[in-house]
Tab-separated table of C-alpha atoms in Angstrom:
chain	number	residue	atom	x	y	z
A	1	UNK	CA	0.000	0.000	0.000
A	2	UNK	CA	1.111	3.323	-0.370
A	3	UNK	CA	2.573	5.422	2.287
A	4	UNK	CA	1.137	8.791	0.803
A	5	UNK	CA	-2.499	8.974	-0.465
A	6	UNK	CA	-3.692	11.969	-2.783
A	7	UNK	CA	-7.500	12.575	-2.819
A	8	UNK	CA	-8.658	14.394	-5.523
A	9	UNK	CA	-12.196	12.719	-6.322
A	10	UNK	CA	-13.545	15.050	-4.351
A	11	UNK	CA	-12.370	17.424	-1.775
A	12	UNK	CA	-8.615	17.818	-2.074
A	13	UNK	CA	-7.156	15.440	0.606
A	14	UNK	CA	-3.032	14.942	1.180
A	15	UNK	CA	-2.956	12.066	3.458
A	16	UNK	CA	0.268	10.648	5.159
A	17	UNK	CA	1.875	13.548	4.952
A	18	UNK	CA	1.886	16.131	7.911
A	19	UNK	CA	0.394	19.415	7.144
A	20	UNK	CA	2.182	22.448	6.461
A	21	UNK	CA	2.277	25.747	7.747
A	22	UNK	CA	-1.323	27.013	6.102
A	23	UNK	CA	0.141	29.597	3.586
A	24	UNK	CA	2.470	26.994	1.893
A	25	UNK	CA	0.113	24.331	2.140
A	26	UNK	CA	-1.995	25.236	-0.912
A	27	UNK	CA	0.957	25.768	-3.405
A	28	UNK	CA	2.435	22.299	-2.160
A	29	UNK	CA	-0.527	20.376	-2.863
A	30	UNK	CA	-1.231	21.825	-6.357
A	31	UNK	CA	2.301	20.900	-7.142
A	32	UNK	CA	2.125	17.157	-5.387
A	33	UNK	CA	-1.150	16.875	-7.791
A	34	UNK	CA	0.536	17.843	-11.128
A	35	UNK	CA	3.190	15.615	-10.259
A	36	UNK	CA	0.553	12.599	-9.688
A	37	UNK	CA	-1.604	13.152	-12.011
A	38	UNK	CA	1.511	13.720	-15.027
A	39	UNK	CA	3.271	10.271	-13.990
A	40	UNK	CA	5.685	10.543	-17.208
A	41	UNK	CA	7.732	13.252	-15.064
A	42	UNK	CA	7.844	17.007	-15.122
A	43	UNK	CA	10.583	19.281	-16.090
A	44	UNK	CA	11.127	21.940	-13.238
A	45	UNK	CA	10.905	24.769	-16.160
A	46	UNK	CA	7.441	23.594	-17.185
A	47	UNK	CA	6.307	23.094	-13.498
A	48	UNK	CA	7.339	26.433	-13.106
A	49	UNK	CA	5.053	27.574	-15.924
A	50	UNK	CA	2.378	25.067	-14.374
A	51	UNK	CA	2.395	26.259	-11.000
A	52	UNK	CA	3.233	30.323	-11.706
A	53	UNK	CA	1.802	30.934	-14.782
A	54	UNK	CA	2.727	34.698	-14.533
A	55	UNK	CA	6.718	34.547	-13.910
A	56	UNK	CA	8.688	32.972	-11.063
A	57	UNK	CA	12.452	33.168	-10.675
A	58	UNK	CA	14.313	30.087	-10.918
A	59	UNK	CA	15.450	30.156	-7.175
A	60	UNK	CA	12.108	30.348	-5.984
A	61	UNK	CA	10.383	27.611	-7.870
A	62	UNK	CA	13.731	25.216	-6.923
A	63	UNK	CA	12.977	26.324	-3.343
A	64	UNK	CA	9.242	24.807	-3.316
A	65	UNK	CA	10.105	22.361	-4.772
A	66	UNK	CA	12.877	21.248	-2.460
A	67	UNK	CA	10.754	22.332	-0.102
A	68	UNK	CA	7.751	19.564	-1.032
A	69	UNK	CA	10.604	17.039	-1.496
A	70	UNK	CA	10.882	17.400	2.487
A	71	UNK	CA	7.835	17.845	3.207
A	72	UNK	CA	7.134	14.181	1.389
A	73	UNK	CA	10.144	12.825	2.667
A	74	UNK	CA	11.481	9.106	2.383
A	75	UNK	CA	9.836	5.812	1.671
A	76	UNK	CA	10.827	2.371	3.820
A	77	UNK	CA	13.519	1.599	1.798
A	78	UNK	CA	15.343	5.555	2.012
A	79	UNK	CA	14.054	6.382	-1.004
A	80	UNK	CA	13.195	10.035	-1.381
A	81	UNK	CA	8.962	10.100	-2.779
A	82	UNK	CA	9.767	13.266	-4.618
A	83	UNK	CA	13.352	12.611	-7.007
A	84	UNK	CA	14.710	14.236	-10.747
A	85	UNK	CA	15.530	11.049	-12.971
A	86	UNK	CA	18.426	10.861	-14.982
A	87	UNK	CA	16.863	13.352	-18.149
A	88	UNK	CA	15.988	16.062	-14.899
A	89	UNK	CA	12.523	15.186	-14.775
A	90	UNK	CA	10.524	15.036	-11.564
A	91	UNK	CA	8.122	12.329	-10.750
A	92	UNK	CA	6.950	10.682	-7.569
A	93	UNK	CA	8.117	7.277	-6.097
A	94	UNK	CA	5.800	4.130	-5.837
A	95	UNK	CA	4.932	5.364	-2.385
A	96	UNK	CA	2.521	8.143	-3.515
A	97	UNK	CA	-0.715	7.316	-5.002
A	98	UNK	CA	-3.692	9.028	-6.432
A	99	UNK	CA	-7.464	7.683	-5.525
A	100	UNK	CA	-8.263	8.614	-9.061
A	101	UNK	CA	-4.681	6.074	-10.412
A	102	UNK	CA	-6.371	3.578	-7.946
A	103	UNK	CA	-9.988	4.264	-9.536
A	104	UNK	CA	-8.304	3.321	-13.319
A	105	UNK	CA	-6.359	0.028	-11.601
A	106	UNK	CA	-9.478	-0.673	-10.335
A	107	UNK	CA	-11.477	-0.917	-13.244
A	108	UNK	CA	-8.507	-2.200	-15.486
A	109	UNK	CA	-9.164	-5.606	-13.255
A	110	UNK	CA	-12.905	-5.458	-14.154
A	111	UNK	CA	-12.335	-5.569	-17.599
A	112	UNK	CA	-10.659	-9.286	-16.880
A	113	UNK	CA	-12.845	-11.014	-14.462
A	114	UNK	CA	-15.944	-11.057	-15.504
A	115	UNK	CA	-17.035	-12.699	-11.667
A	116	UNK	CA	-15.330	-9.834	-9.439
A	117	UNK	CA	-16.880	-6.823	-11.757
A	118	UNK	CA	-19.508	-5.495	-9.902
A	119	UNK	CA	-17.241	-5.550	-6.677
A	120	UNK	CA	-14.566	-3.732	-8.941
A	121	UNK	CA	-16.424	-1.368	-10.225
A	122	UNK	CA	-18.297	-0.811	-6.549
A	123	UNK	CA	-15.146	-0.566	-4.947
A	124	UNK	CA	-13.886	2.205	-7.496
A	125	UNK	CA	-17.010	3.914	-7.064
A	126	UNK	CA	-16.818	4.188	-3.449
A	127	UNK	CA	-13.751	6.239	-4.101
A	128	UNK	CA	-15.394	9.308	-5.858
A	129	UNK	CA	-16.489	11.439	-2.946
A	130	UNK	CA	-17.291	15.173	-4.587
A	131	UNK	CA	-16.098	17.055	-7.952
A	132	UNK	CA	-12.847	16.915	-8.667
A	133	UNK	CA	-10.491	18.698	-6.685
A	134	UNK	CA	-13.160	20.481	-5.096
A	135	UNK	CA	-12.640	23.332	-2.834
A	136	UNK	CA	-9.320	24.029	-4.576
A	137	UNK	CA	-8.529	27.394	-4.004
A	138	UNK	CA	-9.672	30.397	-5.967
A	139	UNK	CA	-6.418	31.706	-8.764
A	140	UNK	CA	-4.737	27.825	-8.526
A	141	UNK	CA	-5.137	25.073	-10.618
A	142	UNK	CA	-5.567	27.297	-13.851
A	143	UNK	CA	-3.787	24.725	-15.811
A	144	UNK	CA	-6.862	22.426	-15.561
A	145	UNK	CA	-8.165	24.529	-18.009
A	146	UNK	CA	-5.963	23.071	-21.062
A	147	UNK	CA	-5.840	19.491	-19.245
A	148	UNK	CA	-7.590	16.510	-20.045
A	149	UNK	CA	-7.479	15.574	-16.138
A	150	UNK	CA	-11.082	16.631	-15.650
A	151	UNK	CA	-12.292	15.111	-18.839
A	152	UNK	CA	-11.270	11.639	-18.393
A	153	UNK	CA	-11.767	11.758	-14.599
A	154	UNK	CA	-15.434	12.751	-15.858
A	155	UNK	CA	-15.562	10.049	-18.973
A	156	UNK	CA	-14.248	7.142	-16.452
A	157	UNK	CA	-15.826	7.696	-13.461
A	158	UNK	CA	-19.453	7.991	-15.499
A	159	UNK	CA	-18.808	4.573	-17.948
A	160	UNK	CA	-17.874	2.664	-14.540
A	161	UNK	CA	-21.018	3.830	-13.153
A	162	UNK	CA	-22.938	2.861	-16.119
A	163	UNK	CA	-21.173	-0.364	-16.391
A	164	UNK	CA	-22.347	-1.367	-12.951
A	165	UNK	CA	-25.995	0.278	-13.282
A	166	UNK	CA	-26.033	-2.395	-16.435
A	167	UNK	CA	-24.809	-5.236	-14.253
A	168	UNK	CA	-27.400	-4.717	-11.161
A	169	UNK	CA	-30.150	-4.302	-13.575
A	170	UNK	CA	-29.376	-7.242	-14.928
A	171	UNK	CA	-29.116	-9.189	-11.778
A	172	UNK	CA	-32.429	-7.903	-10.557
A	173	UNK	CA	-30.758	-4.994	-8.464
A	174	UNK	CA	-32.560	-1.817	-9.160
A	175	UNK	CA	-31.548	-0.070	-5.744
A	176	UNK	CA	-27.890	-0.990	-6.405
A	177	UNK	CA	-28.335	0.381	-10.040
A	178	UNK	CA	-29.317	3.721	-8.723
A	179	UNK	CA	-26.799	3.685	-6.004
A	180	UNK	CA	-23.949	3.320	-8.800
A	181	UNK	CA	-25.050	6.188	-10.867
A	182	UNK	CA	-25.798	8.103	-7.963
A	183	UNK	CA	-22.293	8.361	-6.733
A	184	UNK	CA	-20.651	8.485	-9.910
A	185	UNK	CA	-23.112	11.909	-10.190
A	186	UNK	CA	-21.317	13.237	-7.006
A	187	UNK	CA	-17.977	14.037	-9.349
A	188	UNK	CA	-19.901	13.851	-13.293
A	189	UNK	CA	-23.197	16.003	-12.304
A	190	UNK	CA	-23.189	17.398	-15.471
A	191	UNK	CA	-23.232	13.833	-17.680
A	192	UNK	CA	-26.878	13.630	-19.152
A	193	UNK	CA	-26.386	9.650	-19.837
A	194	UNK	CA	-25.609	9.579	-16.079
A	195	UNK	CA	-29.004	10.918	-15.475
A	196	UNK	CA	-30.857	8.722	-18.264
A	197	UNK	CA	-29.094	5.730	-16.559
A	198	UNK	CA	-30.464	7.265	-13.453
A	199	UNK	CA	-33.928	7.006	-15.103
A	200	UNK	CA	-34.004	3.863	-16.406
A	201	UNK	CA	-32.474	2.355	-12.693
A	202	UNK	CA	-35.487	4.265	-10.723
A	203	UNK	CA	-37.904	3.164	-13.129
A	204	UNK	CA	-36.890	-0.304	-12.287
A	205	UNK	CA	-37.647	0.038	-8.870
A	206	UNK	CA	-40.964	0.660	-9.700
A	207	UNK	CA	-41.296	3.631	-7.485
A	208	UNK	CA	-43.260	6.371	-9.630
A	209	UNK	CA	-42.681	8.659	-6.623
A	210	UNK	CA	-38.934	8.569	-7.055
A	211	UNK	CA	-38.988	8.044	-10.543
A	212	UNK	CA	-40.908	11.828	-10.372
A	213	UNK	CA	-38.654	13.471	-7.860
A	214	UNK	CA	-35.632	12.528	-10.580
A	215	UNK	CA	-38.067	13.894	-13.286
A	216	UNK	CA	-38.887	16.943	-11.538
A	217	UNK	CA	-34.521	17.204	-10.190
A	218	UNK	CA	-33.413	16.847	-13.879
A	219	UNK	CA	-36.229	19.446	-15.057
A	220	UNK	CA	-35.259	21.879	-12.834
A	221	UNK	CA	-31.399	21.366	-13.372
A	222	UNK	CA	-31.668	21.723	-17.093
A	223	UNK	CA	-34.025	24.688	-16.770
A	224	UNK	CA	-31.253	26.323	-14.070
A	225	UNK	CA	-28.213	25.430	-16.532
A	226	UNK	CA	-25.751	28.473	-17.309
A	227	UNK	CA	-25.796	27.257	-20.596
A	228	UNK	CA	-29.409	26.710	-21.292
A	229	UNK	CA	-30.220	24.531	-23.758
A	230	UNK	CA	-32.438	22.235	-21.769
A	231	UNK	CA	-32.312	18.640	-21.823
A	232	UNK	CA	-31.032	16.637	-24.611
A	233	UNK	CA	-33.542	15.044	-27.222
A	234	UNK	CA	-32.945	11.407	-26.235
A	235	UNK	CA	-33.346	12.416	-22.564
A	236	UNK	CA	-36.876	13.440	-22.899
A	237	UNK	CA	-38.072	10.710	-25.361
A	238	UNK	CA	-36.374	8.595	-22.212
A	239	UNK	CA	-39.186	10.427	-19.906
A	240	UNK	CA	-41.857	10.446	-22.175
A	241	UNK	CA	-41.484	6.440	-22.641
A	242	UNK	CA	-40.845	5.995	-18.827
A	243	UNK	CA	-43.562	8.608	-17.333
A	244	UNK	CA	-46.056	9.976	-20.411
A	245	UNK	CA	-47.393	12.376	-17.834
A	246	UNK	CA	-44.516	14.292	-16.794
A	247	UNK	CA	-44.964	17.445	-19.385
A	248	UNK	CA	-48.307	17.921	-18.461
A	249	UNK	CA	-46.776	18.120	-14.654
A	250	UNK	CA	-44.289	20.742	-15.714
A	251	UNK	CA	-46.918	22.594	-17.901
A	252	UNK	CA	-49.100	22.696	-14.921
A	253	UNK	CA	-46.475	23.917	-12.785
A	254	UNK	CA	-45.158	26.656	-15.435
A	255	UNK	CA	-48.352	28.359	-15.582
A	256	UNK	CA	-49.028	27.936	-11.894
């Protein structure tokens, strides 16, 4: 297991590692998060560029950095967690993990045993706990902007969940169904197919009171978007074949 957990499906989390003094703690973490979540190594120039995206003299960024290289400190075997290879690169020893790099192992071994998937695919669910790096502080983490970190975090975390909404509604498991989509729509609120799995799993249970309160939760989400646009076509041929009556609901309620 690894000595130094970083949480990031969810509510940014270092744990392992004792916390810093609070105004260093922020920068540290951003920079412990690059380096998991870009496992092929880092040049210090580019983290510099990463991390200060306006300027930073040399001596500075080689300072944090030394400075988080401490603050990680050694695994059991006196190996530093934090090291340059030999082409200058920094990456992080076997001892540091990300839940999200545990999340993709995970469902890697649910792809090849076909009897454990559902407990795979539970298991990596049960790791997404919020949006992705949520709280992160305001001004940081600008460089998510031209990642694909939030994408596929988004993409894997809603197939697994539709994977193993599939698989309990298959086995006769309709509460289990929704409780799969339902977590993966903790971190991937904004995935329609998340919500027509969602659909189709309540609908199961046979509970037209629930099936209505996700109805009336997706209604009111799509009306509230910052995008508009309402819901996608296929989502509300989905409602009209699962509850006919739901657009004279919202009619009702639109002209109440």
């Amino acid at each position: 297991p690894p000595t130094i957990e970083i949480r990031t499906l969810g509510p940014i989390e270092v744990v392992g590692a004792e916390a810093l003094e609070e105004g260093r703690q922020s920068l540290a973490t951003e920079l412990l998060v690059y380096l998991a979540t870009h496992p092929g190594g880092v040049h210090p120039v580019v983290l510099g560029g990463v991390l200060w995206p306006r300027g930073v003299q040399a001596m500075v960024r080689d300072a944090t950095i030394a400075r988080v290289a401490d603050w990680l400190g050694k695994d059991e075997d006196g190996e530093p967690h934090l090291f340059a290879d030999d082409a200058g690169r920094l990456r992080l020893g076997p001892g540091v993990r990300t839940d999200w790099a545990l999340f993709r192992e995970l469902v890697r071994r649910s792809h090849g045993d076909p009897t454990a998937r559902a407990v795979l695919l539970d298991r990596a669910l049960g790791l997404v706990r919020g949006p992705l790096l949520f709280g992160r502080p305001p001004g940081r983490y600008a460089w998510l902007a031209a990642d694909e970190l939030e994408y596929d975090v988004a993409a894997g975390v809603a197939d697994a969940a539709h994977r193993l909404c599939e698989i309990r509604l298959a086995d006769g498991d309709p509460d289990g169904a929704v409780a799969a989509v339902r977590a993966a729509l903790l971190l991937a609120a904004d995935d329609e197919g998340l919500w027509r799995d969602l659909l189709k799993a309540t609908h199961a249970t046979g509970d037209q009171a629930r099936l209505r309160a996700v109805v009336d939760g997706l209604d009111r989400r799509s009306a509230s978007h910052p995008y508009g646009g309402g819901m996608a076509p296929e989502t509300e041929a989905l409602i009209d074949e699962l509850l006919p009556t739901w657009r004279i609901h919202v009619v009702r309620e639109s002209t109440a």
